[in-house]
Each structure stands twice: as C-alpha cells, then as structure tokens.
PDB file of C-alpha atoms in Angstrom:
ATOM      1  CA  MET A  27      -9.891   8.109 -12.652  1.00 65.00           C
ATOM      2  CA  ALA A  28      -8.584   7.322  -9.195  1.00 83.00           C
ATOM      3  CA  ILE A  29      -8.906   3.757  -7.967  1.00 84.00           C
ATOM      4  CA  THR A  30      -8.803   2.276  -4.493  1.00 86.00           C
ATOM      5  CA  PRO A  31      -5.633   0.171  -4.227  1.00 86.00           C
ATOM      6  CA  TYR A  32      -6.347  -3.565  -4.265  1.00 84.00           C
ATOM      7  CA  VAL A  33      -4.552  -6.904  -4.439  1.00 84.00           C
ATOM      8  CA  VAL A  34      -4.284  -8.071  -8.060  1.00 85.00           C
ATOM      9  CA  ARG A  35      -2.690 -11.439  -7.347  1.00 81.00           C
ATOM     10  CA  ARG A  36      -0.619 -13.384  -4.871  1.00 79.00           C
ATOM     11  CA  ILE A  37       2.940 -14.523  -5.479  1.00 77.00           C
ATOM     12  CA  GLY A  38       4.090 -18.081  -4.837  1.00 69.00           C
ATOM     13  CA  THR A  39       0.944 -19.365  -3.153  1.00 61.00           C
ATOM     14  CA  GLY A  40      -1.546 -21.960  -4.224  1.00 64.00           C
ATOM     15  CA  ASN A  41      -4.476 -19.561  -4.211  1.00 69.00           C
ATOM     16  CA  ASN A  42      -5.208 -15.947  -5.008  1.00 70.00           C
ATOM     17  CA  ASN A  43      -6.687 -15.095  -1.610  1.00 75.00           C
ATOM     18  CA  PRO A  44      -4.743 -12.430   0.292  1.00 76.00           C
ATOM     19  CA  ASP A  45      -3.842 -13.079   3.907  1.00 84.00           C
ATOM     20  CA  ILE A  46      -5.810 -10.976   6.377  1.00 89.00           C
ATOM     21  CA  GLU A  47      -4.823  -9.997   9.906  1.00 90.00           C
ATOM     22  CA  ASN A  48      -6.870  -7.952  12.392  1.00 93.00           C
ATOM     23  CA  PHE A  49      -5.386  -4.980  14.260  1.00 92.00           C
ATOM     24  CA  ASP A  50      -6.118  -2.251  16.759  1.00 93.00           C
ATOM     25  CA  VAL A  51      -6.031   1.344  15.501  1.00 94.00           C
ATOM     26  CA  ASP A  52      -4.166   4.250  17.070  1.00 94.00           C
ATOM     27  CA  ALA A  53      -6.111   7.188  18.523  1.00 95.00           C
ATOM     28  CA  SER A  54      -7.334  10.044  16.313  1.00 95.00           C
ATOM     29  CA  GLN A  55      -6.863   8.206  13.009  1.00 94.00           C
ATOM     30  CA  THR A  56      -8.863   8.439   9.799  1.00 94.00           C
ATOM     31  CA  ILE A  57      -8.339   5.371   7.619  1.00 94.00           C
ATOM     32  CA  ALA A  58     -10.149   4.672   4.352  1.00 94.00           C
ATOM     33  CA  THR A  59     -10.586   1.313   2.664  1.00 95.00           C
ATOM     34  CA  GLY A  60      -7.555   0.718   0.453  1.00 94.00           C
ATOM     35  CA  ASN A  61      -5.167   2.985   2.387  1.00 94.00           C
ATOM     36  CA  PHE A  62      -1.707   1.608   2.932  1.00 92.00           C
ATOM     37  CA  VAL A  63      -1.307   1.220   6.684  1.00 93.00           C
ATOM     38  CA  VAL A  64       1.691   1.088   9.008  1.00 90.00           C
ATOM     39  CA  VAL A  65       2.157   0.047  12.626  1.00 88.00           C
ATOM     40  CA  ALA A  66       3.447   2.367  15.335  1.00 84.00           C
ATOM     41  CA  SER A  67       3.700   0.980  18.862  1.00 84.00           C
ATOM     42  CA  GLY A  68       1.532  -1.964  17.812  1.00 85.00           C
ATOM     43  CA  LEU A  69      -1.321   0.223  16.493  1.00 90.00           C
ATOM     44  CA  LEU A  70      -2.382   0.942  12.904  1.00 91.00           C
ATOM     45  CA  GLN A  71      -2.056   4.325  11.275  1.00 92.00           C
ATOM     46  CA  PRO A  72      -2.467   5.350   7.630  1.00 93.00           C
ATOM     47  CA  ALA A  73       0.771   5.570   5.645  1.00 91.00           C
ATOM     48  CA  THR A  74       1.895   9.058   4.658  1.00 87.00           C
ATOM     49  CA  SER A  75       4.266  10.606   2.143  1.00 86.00           C
ATOM     50  CA  SER A  76       7.042  10.307   4.742  1.00 84.00           C
ATOM     51  CA  THR A  77       6.527   6.563   5.321  1.00 79.00           C
ATOM     52  CA  THR A  78       9.712   4.612   4.655  1.00 69.00           C
ATOM     53  CA  GLY A  79       8.997   1.195   6.124  1.00 65.00           C
ATOM     54  CA  GLU A  80       6.891  -1.194   8.146  1.00 79.00           C
ATOM     55  CA  ILE A  81       4.008  -1.348   5.699  1.00 86.00           C
ATOM     56  CA  VAL A  82       1.436  -3.845   6.917  1.00 90.00           C
ATOM     57  CA  GLY A  83      -0.822  -3.836   3.884  1.00 91.00           C
ATOM     58  CA  LEU A  84      -4.120  -2.345   2.732  1.00 93.00           C
ATOM     59  CA  ALA A  85      -6.928  -1.391   5.103  1.00 94.00           C
ATOM     60  CA  ASN A  86     -10.014  -3.517   4.471  1.00 94.00           C
ATOM     61  CA  PHE A  87     -12.181  -1.141   6.499  1.00 93.00           C
ATOM     62  CA  ALA A  88     -12.973   2.541   6.945  1.00 94.00           C
ATOM     63  CA  LEU A  89     -12.674   4.190  10.348  1.00 92.00           C
ATOM     64  CA  GLU A  90     -12.617   7.651  11.825  1.00 91.00           C
ATOM     65  CA  ASN A  91     -11.985   7.058  15.498  1.00 88.00           C
ATOM     66  CA  GLY A  92     -11.831   9.474  18.408  1.00 86.00           C
ATOM     67  CA  ALA A  93      -9.191  10.336  20.958  1.00 91.00           C
ATOM     68  CA  SER A  94      -8.824   6.736  22.181  1.00 90.00           C
ATOM     69  CA  ALA A  95      -7.147   3.827  20.438  1.00 89.00           C
ATOM     70  CA  THR A  96      -9.319   0.836  19.560  1.00 88.00           C
ATOM     71  CA  THR A  97      -8.643  -2.325  21.536  1.00 85.00           C
ATOM     72  CA  THR A  98     -10.960  -4.815  19.876  1.00 87.00           C
ATOM     73  CA  LYS A  99      -8.693  -6.052  17.055  1.00 84.00           C
ATOM     74  CA  ASP A 100     -11.702  -5.759  14.735  1.00 88.00           C
ATOM     75  CA  TYR A 101      -9.938  -3.974  11.884  1.00 93.00           C
ATOM     76  CA  PRO A 102      -8.863  -6.278   9.002  1.00 94.00           C
ATOM     77  CA  VAL A 103      -5.841  -5.558   6.830  1.00 93.00           C
ATOM     78  CA  LEU A 104      -4.953  -7.320   3.566  1.00 91.00           C
ATOM     79  CA  LEU A 105      -1.303  -8.149   4.204  1.00 89.00           C
ATOM     80  CA  ALA A 106       1.219  -6.844   1.690  1.00 89.00           C
ATOM     81  CA  LYS A 107       3.469  -9.901   1.889  1.00 84.00           C
ATOM     82  CA  ASN A 108       3.523 -11.853  -1.390  1.00 84.00           C
ATOM     83  CA  SER A 109       0.915  -9.565  -2.964  1.00 88.00           C
ATOM     84  CA  VAL A 110       0.872  -7.567  -6.171  1.00 92.00           C
ATOM     85  CA  ILE A 111      -1.106  -4.395  -5.499  1.00 94.00           C
ATOM     86  CA  ARG A 112      -2.665  -2.164  -8.163  1.00 96.00           C
ATOM     87  CA  MET A 113      -2.746   1.521  -7.324  1.00 96.00           C
ATOM     88  CA  ASN A 114      -2.676   4.967  -8.904  1.00 97.00           C
ATOM     89  CA  PHE A 115       0.453   7.010  -9.409  1.00 97.00           C
ATOM     90  CA  THR A 116       0.614  10.781  -9.591  1.00 96.00           C
ATOM     91  CA  ASN A 117       1.928  12.508 -12.706  1.00 95.00           C
ATOM     92  CA  ALA A 118       2.020  15.938 -11.065  1.00 94.00           C
ATOM     93  CA  GLY A 119       5.812  15.953 -10.683  1.00 93.00           C
ATOM     94  CA  THR A 120       8.806  15.495 -12.965  1.00 96.00           C
ATOM     95  CA  LYS A 121       8.310  11.779 -13.732  1.00 96.00           C
ATOM     96  CA  LYS A 122       4.979  11.411 -15.511  1.00 97.00           C
ATOM     97  CA  THR A 123       5.165   7.896 -16.992  1.00 97.00           C
ATOM     98  CA  PHE A 124       6.825   4.511 -16.509  1.00 97.00           C
ATOM     99  CA  THR A 125       8.806   2.406 -18.983  1.00 96.00           C
ATOM    100  CA  THR A 126       9.995  -1.186 -18.961  1.00 96.00           C
ATOM    101  CA  ALA A 127      13.332   0.108 -17.613  1.00 95.00           C
ATOM    102  CA  ASP A 128      11.484   1.054 -14.386  1.00 94.00           C
ATOM    103  CA  LEU A 129      10.247  -2.502 -13.734  1.00 96.00           C
ATOM    104  CA  TYR A 130      11.786  -4.366 -10.783  1.00 93.00           C
ATOM    105  CA  GLY A 131      14.239  -1.531 -10.155  1.00 90.00           C
ATOM    106  CA  SER A 132      13.816   1.559  -8.041  1.00 91.00           C
ATOM    107  CA  ALA A 133      11.643   1.528  -4.959  1.00 93.00           C
ATOM    108  CA  TYR A 134       9.167   4.415  -4.798  1.00 94.00           C
ATOM    109  CA  GLY A 135       7.392   6.169  -1.939  1.00 92.00           C
ATOM    110  CA  LEU A 136       3.876   7.517  -1.522  1.00 93.00           C
ATOM    111  CA  SER A 137       2.346  10.935  -2.113  1.00 94.00           C
ATOM    112  CA  ASP A 138      -0.562   9.995   0.193  1.00 92.00           C
ATOM    113  CA  ALA A 139      -1.947   6.807   1.768  1.00 90.00           C
ATOM    114  CA  ASN A 140      -2.934   5.293  -1.593  1.00 92.00           C
ATOM    115  CA  THR A 141      -0.974   6.999  -4.412  1.00 96.00           C
ATOM    116  CA  LEU A 142       2.560   6.180  -5.602  1.00 96.00           C
ATOM    117  CA  ASN A 143       4.928   9.124  -6.065  1.00 96.00           C
ATOM    118  CA  PRO A 144       7.232   8.431  -9.052  1.00 97.00           C
ATOM    119  CA  ASP A 145       9.560  11.274  -7.999  1.00 96.00           C
ATOM    120  CA  ASP A 146      10.206   9.784  -4.540  1.00 94.00           C
ATOM    121  CA  THR A 147      12.880   7.088  -4.514  1.00 91.00           C
ATOM    122  CA  THR A 148      14.481   8.099  -1.206  1.00 87.00           C
ATOM    123  CA  GLY A 149      13.417   5.517   1.363  1.00 83.00           C
ATOM    124  CA  GLY A 150      10.962   4.046  -1.135  1.00 87.00           C
ATOM    125  CA  PHE A 151       9.404   0.639  -0.586  1.00 89.00           C
ATOM    126  CA  LEU A 152       7.157   0.004  -3.624  1.00 93.00           C
ATOM    127  CA  GLN A 153       8.713  -1.776  -6.604  1.00 95.00           C
ATOM    128  CA  VAL A 154       6.834  -1.435  -9.887  1.00 97.00           C
ATOM    129  CA  VAL A 155       6.135  -4.759 -11.632  1.00 96.00           C
ATOM    130  CA  GLY A 156       3.574  -3.463 -14.162  1.00 97.00           C
ATOM    131  CA  PHE A 157       2.120  -0.164 -15.332  1.00 98.00           C
ATOM    132  CA  ASP A 158      -0.587   1.507 -17.427  1.00 97.00           C
ATOM    133  CA  ASN A 159       0.402   5.082 -18.252  1.00 97.00           C
ATOM    134  CA  THR A 160      -3.006   5.817 -19.785  1.00 97.00           C
ATOM    135  CA  LYS A 161      -4.914   4.886 -16.622  1.00 97.00           C
ATOM    136  CA  LEU A 162      -2.113   6.197 -14.349  1.00 97.00           C
ATOM    137  CA  THR A 163      -1.912   2.859 -12.520  1.00 97.00           C
ATOM    138  CA  VAL A 164       0.986   0.683 -11.438  1.00 98.00           C
ATOM    139  CA  ASP A 165       1.181  -2.843 -10.083  1.00 97.00           C
ATOM    140  CA  VAL A 166       3.605  -2.906  -7.156  1.00 96.00           C
ATOM    141  CA  VAL A 167       5.097  -5.194  -4.554  1.00 93.00           C
ATOM    142  CA  VAL A 168       6.188  -3.980  -1.135  1.00 89.00           C
ATOM    143  CA  THR A 169       9.896  -4.649  -0.744  1.00 86.00           C
ATOM    144  CA  ALA A 170      10.718  -7.323   1.830  1.00 71.00           C
ATOM    145  CA  ALA A 171      12.612  -4.848   4.020  1.00 63.00           C
ATOM    146  CA  ALA A 172       9.465  -2.731   4.395  1.00 67.00           C
ATOM    147  CA  GLN A 173       7.059  -5.558   5.257  1.00 72.00           C
ATOM    148  CA  TYR A 174       5.932  -5.484   8.860  1.00 69.00           C
ATOM    149  CA  LEU A 175       4.627  -9.049   9.050  1.00 63.00           C
ATOM    150  CA  VAL A 176       6.877 -11.610   7.424  1.00 44.00           C
TER     151      VAL A 176
END
C-alpha cells in the first residue's frame, strides 16, 4: 500500500517537530501533499525522477495552480534538513529489496515525486537509514549536499 511520505523523526534537535518554511510556487505546477519539492529560480516545483539536488523538503499542501506563479508565500514545506522521512520504494526494477549493507551507503534518486528508486544511484540524494521490505518502505535522510536550506 502506497503511503504519503512523512517525517518520522528529527535528528539532533530537542523536539520532534519539523521545521516549516513557506514558499511561492512556480507557474503550471501540480503538487500533492507529501511530494518532495525543489526550488527553481526561487519558486517551488515537485521533484521528478531527474532531480539530483536542491531538495527543500515535503509539501505540506496540495495545489494545482494556473499559468501564473503564486506570490503569497502561503505554501508550507516540511524542511528536509535534520529529518528522517518515511516513504515508499518501487520494486519494479532490478533491486527489489534492501539489506543492512544498504544502510548509510549509496544515495538513491526518485522514480516520481514521492517514491524512491532503488536502481537509481546516479546523482542520488536519499540515504537509506531504515527499511521494511514487506511494506516497501524506507526511512531516508536527504544528503547535506542536496539540501536547499541549510
């Protein structure tokens, strides 16, 4: 069963509340709650399978906007910095499961805005820190080099 990615816990902070920042959204974007989002020219867009960096975090809103960018900074994002994020992974490719040897090692990319692609380690930015092969979920951290807000 597919899940919406969410913050499981914070790392190195005194509380478990994720940091939230509000953004404007680029024109002609469809963003769902839980999508990984990136910034291009200061405006949010959903992450894609070709995303290799500048992850902001997880969208805490849903929006399907028109041909104009938003300029109200009303769109909250749960920042990826210092967060462990639980998300689904796809088992449609060659790599279908994770083992303890995969923990804290390779950095993986996305197959869409909210699913980890275990076969994509070129330009990856998600490090696996936990997994459940039965539920097809992984707990990940966004590598420091790929964090937009530090």
